[in-house]
Coordinates of C-alpha atoms and ligand atoms in Angstrom, one line a residue:
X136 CA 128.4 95.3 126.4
X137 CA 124.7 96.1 127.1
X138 CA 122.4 97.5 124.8
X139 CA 122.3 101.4 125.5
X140 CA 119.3 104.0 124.7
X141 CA 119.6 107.5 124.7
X142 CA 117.9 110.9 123.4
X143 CA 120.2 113.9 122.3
X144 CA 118.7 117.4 121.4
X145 CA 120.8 117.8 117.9
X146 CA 121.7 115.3 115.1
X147 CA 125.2 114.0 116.6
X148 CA 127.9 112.8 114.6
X149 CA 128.1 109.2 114.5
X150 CA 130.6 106.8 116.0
X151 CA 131.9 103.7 115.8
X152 CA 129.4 101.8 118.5
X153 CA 126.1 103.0 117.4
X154 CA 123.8 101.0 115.6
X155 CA 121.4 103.2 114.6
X156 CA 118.2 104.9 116.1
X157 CA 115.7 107.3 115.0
X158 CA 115.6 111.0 114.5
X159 CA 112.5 112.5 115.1
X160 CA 110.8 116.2 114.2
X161 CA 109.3 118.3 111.3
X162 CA 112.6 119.2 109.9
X163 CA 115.4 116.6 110.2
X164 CA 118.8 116.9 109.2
X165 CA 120.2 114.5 106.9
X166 CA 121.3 111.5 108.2
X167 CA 124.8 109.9 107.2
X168 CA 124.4 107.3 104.4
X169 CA 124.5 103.9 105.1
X170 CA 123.5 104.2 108.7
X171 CA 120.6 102.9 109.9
X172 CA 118.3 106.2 111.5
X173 CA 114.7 105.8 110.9
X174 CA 113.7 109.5 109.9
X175 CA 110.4 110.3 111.5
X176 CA 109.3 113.5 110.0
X177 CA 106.8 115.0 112.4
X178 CA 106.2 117.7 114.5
X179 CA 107.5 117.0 118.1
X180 CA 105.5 119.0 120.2
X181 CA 106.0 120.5 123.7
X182 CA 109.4 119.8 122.9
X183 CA 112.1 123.3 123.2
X184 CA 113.8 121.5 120.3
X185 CA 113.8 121.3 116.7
X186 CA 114.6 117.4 116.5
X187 CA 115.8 114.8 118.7
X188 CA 118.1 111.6 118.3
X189 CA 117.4 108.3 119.6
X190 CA 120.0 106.3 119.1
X191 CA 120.3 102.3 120.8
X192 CA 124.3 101.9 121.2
X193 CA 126.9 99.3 122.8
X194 CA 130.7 99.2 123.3
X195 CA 131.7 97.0 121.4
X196 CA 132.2 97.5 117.5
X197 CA 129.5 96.8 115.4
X198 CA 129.6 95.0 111.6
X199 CA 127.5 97.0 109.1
X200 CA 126.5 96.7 105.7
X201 CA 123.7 97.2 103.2
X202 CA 121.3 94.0 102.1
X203 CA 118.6 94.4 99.5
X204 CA 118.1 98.4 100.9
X205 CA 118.1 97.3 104.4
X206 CA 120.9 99.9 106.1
X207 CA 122.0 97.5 109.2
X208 CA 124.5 97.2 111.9
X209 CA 125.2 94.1 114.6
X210 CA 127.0 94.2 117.6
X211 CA 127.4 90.3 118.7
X212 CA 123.8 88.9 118.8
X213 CA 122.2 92.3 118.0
X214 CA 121.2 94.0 114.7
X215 CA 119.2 97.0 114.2
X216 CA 118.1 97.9 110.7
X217 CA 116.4 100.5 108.3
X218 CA 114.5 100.1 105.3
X219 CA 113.0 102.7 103.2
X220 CA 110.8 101.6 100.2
X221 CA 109.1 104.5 97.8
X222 CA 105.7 102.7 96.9
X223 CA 105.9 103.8 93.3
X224 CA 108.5 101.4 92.3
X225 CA 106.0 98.6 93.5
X226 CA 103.6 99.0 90.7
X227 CA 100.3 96.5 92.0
X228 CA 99.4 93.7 90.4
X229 CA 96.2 92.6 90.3
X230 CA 93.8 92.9 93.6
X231 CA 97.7 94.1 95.1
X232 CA 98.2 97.4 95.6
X233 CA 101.4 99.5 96.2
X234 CA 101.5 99.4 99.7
X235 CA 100.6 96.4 99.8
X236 CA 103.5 95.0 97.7
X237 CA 106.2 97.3 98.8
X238 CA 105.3 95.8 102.8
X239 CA 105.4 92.7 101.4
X240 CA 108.5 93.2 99.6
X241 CA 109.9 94.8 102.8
X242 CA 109.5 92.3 105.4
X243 CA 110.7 89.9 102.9
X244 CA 114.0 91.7 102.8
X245 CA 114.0 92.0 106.6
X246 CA 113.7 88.3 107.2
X247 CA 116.3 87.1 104.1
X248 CA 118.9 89.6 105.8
X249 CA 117.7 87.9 109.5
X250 CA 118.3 84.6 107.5
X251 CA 121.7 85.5 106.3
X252 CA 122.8 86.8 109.7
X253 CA 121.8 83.4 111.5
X254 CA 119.4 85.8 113.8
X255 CA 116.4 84.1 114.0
X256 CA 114.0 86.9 116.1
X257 CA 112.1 89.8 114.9
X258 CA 112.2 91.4 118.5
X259 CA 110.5 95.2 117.7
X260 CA 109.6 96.7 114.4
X261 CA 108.7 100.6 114.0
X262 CA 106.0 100.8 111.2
X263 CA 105.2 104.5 109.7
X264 CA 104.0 104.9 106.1
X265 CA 102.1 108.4 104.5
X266 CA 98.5 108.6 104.6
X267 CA 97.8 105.6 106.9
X268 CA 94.0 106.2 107.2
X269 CA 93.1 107.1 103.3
X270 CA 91.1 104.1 101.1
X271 CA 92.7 103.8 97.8
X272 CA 92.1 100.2 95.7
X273 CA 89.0 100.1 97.7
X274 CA 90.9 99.6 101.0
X275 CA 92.5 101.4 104.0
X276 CA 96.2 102.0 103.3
X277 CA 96.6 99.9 106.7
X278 CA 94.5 97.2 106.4
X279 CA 96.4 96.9 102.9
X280 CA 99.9 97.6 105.1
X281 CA 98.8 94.3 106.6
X282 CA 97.9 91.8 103.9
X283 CA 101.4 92.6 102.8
X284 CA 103.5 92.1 106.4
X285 CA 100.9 89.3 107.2
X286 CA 101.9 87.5 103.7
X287 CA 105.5 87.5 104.2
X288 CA 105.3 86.1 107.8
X289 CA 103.7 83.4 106.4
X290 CA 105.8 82.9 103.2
X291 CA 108.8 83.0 106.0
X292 CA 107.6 80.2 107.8
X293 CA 107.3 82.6 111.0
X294 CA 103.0 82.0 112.4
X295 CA 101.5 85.2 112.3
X296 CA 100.2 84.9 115.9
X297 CA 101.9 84.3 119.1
X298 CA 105.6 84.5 118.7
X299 CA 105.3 88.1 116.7
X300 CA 107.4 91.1 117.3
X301 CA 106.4 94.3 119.3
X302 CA 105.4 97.0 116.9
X303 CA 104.1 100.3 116.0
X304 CA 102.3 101.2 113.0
X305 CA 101.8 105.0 112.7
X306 CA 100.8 107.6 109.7
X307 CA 102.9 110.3 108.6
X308 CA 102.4 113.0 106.3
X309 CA 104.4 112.1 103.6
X310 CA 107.7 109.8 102.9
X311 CA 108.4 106.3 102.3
X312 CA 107.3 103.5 104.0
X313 CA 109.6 103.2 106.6
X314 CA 110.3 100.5 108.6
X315 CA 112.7 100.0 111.4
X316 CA 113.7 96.9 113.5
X317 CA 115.9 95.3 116.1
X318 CA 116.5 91.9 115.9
X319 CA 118.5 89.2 117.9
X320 CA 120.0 85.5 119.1
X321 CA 118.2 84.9 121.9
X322 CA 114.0 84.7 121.7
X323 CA 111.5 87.2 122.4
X324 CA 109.0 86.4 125.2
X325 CA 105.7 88.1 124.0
X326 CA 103.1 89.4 126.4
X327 CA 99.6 90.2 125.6
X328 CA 97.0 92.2 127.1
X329 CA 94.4 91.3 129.2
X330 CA 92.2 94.1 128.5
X331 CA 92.4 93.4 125.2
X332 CA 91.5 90.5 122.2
X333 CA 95.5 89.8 120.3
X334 CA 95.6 92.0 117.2
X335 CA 96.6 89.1 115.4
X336 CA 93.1 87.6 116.5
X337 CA 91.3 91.1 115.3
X338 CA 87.8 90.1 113.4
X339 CA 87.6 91.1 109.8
X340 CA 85.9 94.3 110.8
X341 CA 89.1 95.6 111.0
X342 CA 90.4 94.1 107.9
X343 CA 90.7 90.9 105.4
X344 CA 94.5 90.4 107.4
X345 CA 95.1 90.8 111.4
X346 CA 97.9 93.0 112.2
X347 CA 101.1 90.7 113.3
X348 CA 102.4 92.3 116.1
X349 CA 102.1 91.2 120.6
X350 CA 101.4 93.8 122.7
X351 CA 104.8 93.9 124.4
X352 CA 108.1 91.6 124.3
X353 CA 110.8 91.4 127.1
X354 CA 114.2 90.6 125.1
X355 CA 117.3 89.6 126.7
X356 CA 120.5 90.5 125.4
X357 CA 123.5 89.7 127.5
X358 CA 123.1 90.7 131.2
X359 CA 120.0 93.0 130.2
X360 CA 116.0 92.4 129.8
X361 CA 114.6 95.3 127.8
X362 CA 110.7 95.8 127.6
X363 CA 108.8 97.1 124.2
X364 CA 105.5 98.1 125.0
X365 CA 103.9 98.2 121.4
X366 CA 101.6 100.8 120.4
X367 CA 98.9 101.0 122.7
X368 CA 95.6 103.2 122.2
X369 CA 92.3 103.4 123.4
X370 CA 90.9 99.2 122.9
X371 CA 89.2 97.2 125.1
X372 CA 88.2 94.0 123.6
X373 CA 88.9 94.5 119.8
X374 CA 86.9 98.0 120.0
X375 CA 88.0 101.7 120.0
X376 CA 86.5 103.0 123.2
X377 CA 86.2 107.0 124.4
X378 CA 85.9 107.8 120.1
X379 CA 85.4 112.0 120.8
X380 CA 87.1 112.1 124.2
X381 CA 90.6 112.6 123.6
X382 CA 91.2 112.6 127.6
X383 CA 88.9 109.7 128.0
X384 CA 91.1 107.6 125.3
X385 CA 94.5 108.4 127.3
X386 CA 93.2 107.2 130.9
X387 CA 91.9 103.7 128.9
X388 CA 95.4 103.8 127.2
X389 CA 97.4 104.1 130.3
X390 CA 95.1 101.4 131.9
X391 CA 95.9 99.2 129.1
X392 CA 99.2 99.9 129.7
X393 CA 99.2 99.3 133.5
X394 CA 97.3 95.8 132.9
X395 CA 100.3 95.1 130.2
X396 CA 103.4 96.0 132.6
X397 CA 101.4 93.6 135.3
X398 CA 100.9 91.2 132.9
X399 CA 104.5 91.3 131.5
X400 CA 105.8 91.4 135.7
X401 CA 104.8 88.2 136.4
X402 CA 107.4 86.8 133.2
X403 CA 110.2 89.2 133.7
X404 CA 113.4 88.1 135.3
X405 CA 114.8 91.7 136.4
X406 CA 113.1 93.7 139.1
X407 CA 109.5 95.0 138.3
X408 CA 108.9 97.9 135.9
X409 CA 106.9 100.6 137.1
X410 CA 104.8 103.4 134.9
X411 CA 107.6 106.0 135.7
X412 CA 110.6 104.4 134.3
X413 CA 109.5 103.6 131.2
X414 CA 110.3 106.0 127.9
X415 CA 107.5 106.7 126.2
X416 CA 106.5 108.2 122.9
X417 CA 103.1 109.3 122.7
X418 CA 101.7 109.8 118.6
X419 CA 98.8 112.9 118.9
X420 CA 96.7 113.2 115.8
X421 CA 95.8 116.4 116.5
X422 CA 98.3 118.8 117.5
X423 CA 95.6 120.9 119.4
X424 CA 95.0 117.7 122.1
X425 CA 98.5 118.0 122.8
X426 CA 97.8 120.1 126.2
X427 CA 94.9 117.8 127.0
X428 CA 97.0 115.1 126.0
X429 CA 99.8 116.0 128.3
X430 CA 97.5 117.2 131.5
X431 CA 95.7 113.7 131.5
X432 CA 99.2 111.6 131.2
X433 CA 101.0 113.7 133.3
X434 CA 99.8 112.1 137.2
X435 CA 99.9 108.8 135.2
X436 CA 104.0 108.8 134.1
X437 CA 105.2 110.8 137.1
X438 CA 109.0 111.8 136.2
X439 CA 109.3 109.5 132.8
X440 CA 110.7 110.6 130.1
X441 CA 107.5 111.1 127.3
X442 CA 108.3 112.6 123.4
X443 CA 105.2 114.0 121.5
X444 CA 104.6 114.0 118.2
X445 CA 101.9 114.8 115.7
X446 CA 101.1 112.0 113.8
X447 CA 98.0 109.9 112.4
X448 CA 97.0 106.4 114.2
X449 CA 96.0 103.3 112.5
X450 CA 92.2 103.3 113.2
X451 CA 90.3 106.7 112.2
X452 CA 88.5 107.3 115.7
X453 CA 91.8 106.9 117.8
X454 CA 93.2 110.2 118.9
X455 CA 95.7 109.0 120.7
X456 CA 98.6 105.8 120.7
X457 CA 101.2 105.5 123.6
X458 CA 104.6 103.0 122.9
X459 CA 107.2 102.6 125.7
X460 CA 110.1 100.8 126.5
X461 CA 112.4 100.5 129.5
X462 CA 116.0 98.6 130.0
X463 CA 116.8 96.8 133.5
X464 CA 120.4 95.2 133.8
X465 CA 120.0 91.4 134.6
X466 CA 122.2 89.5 136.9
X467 CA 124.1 86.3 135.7
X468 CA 121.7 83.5 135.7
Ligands
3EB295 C1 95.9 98.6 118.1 O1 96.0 98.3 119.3 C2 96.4 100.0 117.7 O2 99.9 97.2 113.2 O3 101.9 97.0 114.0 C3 99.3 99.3 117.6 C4 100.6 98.7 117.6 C5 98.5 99.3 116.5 C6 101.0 98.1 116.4 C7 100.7 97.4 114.1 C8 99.0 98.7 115.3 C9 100.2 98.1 115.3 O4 95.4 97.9 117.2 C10 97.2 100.0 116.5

């Protein structure tokens, strides 16, 4: 019954106890209609493959259906879900732009659907939208990104600090927005860094609306504890650190990481993690760092499994962001 994570080389065909998952790369095949796969278009790199699959399965059947453009699927207490949004149908209102309206809109849908299901908890959310880093309506397309998630927490009744899902928030080169979530029964326990001020307690330097997200959540379905490590980059404090030293910015990253996996050892209920079990994807803005990139991480994440791909961060200086996640089974308690 436990919730199951694995990477594939081709687009597979799809069977009965997926739920969904991701495809990643710079050309993607199509994916089936109606299933939930997050298409990430963007160049892996180092990788000997084209695309990859990422897909979270479990053995038991899973219930699917389509809410509001949310593609979803449940097995027992566990949903995963897609949405896809094309900012032009969100014409802004005014002081509202696009983006702003069609997060909004988005994360509205996400928590009517959670509503409906009698799942109460956002447990991770993967963010990606075109041109994160371009000012249009006098703003940052992710500091308007999120006014529009931050308002529909709030509408929902859900706090925008504390108990908030672990998230990513990356910049492609083109595409919808495009967000992707798990969601469950059982609560989330969020962990924050100690390295670092809360995102969702950012000063407005960064933006009229914090971003809603906790550094990392450990989530418990049955007989498992499963550990998101949100995007992480190059912060101390609330400030970009290392801004034109693309190695300098992955050793900070990685000791943000290793401060958040302490942190987040002292709550967990399964055996430690370590560094070198988790999976990580590691978002490189430019594709040139990549060896760099991969030199500095490599004594860092030992063995672990790491996917590269090009991609823009949330905050212009940042050259590099590194999410992770790892599974440990949990014995009946
Ligand atoms: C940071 O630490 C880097 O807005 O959901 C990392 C993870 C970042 C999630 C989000 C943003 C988000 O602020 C950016």
């Amino acid at each position: 019954m436990t919730l199951q994570f694995h990477s594939s080389a081709a687009a597979r065909r799809h069977t009965g106890s997926e739920l969904g998952g991701a495809l990643l790369g710079a050309q993607l095949p199509e994916s089936p209609p109606g299933w939930p796969v997050q298409a990430i278009c963007a160049p892996l790199l180092g990788a000997d493959m084209a695309a990859v699959q990422e897909t979270w399965h479990r053995a038991s059947p899973a219930l699917h259906g389509t809410s509001e453009g949310i593609a979803w699927r449940r097995s027992g207490d566990t949903l995963f879900g897609v949405i896809n949004l094309d900012e032009s149908e969100f014409a802004g209102t005014a002081g509202r732009s696009p983006l702003q309206a069609a997060s909004e809109a988005a994360y509205d849908r996400i928590f009517r659907l959670l509503d409906a299901q009698r799942l109460p908890y956002l447990w991770r959310v993967w963010n990606y939208m075109a041109d994160i880093n371009a000012e249009t309506h006098g703003l940052e397309r992710y500091r308007q990104f999120n006014i529009g998630r931050q308002d529909a927490f709030l509408a929902h009744r859900r706090g925008a600090t504390g108990n908030v899902p672990a998230a990513c928030a990356i910049g492609l080169a083109g595409g919808p927005l495009s967000i992707a979530f798990l969601a469950g029964q059982a609560a989330p326990v969020p962990f924050e860094n100690p390295r670092q001020v809360s995102a969702y307690h950012y000063p407005a330097e960064y933006g009229p609306r914090a971003p809603t997200f906790s550094r990392a959540a450990l989530v418990h379905p049955p007989g498992q504890e499963i550990l998101f490590i949100s995007g992480t980059a190059s912060i101390v404090g609330h400030r970009t650190v290392h801004p034109d030293d693309v190695a300098g910015q992955c050793r900070e990253t990685m000791a943000n990481i290793a401060a958040l996996v302490d942190a987040v050892n002292r709550g967990a209920r399964s055996q430690p993690f370590t560094l070198d079990e988790l999976v990580y994807r590691v978002y490189v803005r430019h594709a040139a760092d990549f060896p760099r990139i991969r030199d500095t991480l490599a004594p860092r994440v030992g063995a672990a499994e790491v996917r590269y791909l090009q991609s823009d961060i949330c905050r212009a200086e940042l050259l590099v962001e590194i999410e992770a996640m790892a599974s440990h089974p949990l014995g009946q308690d």
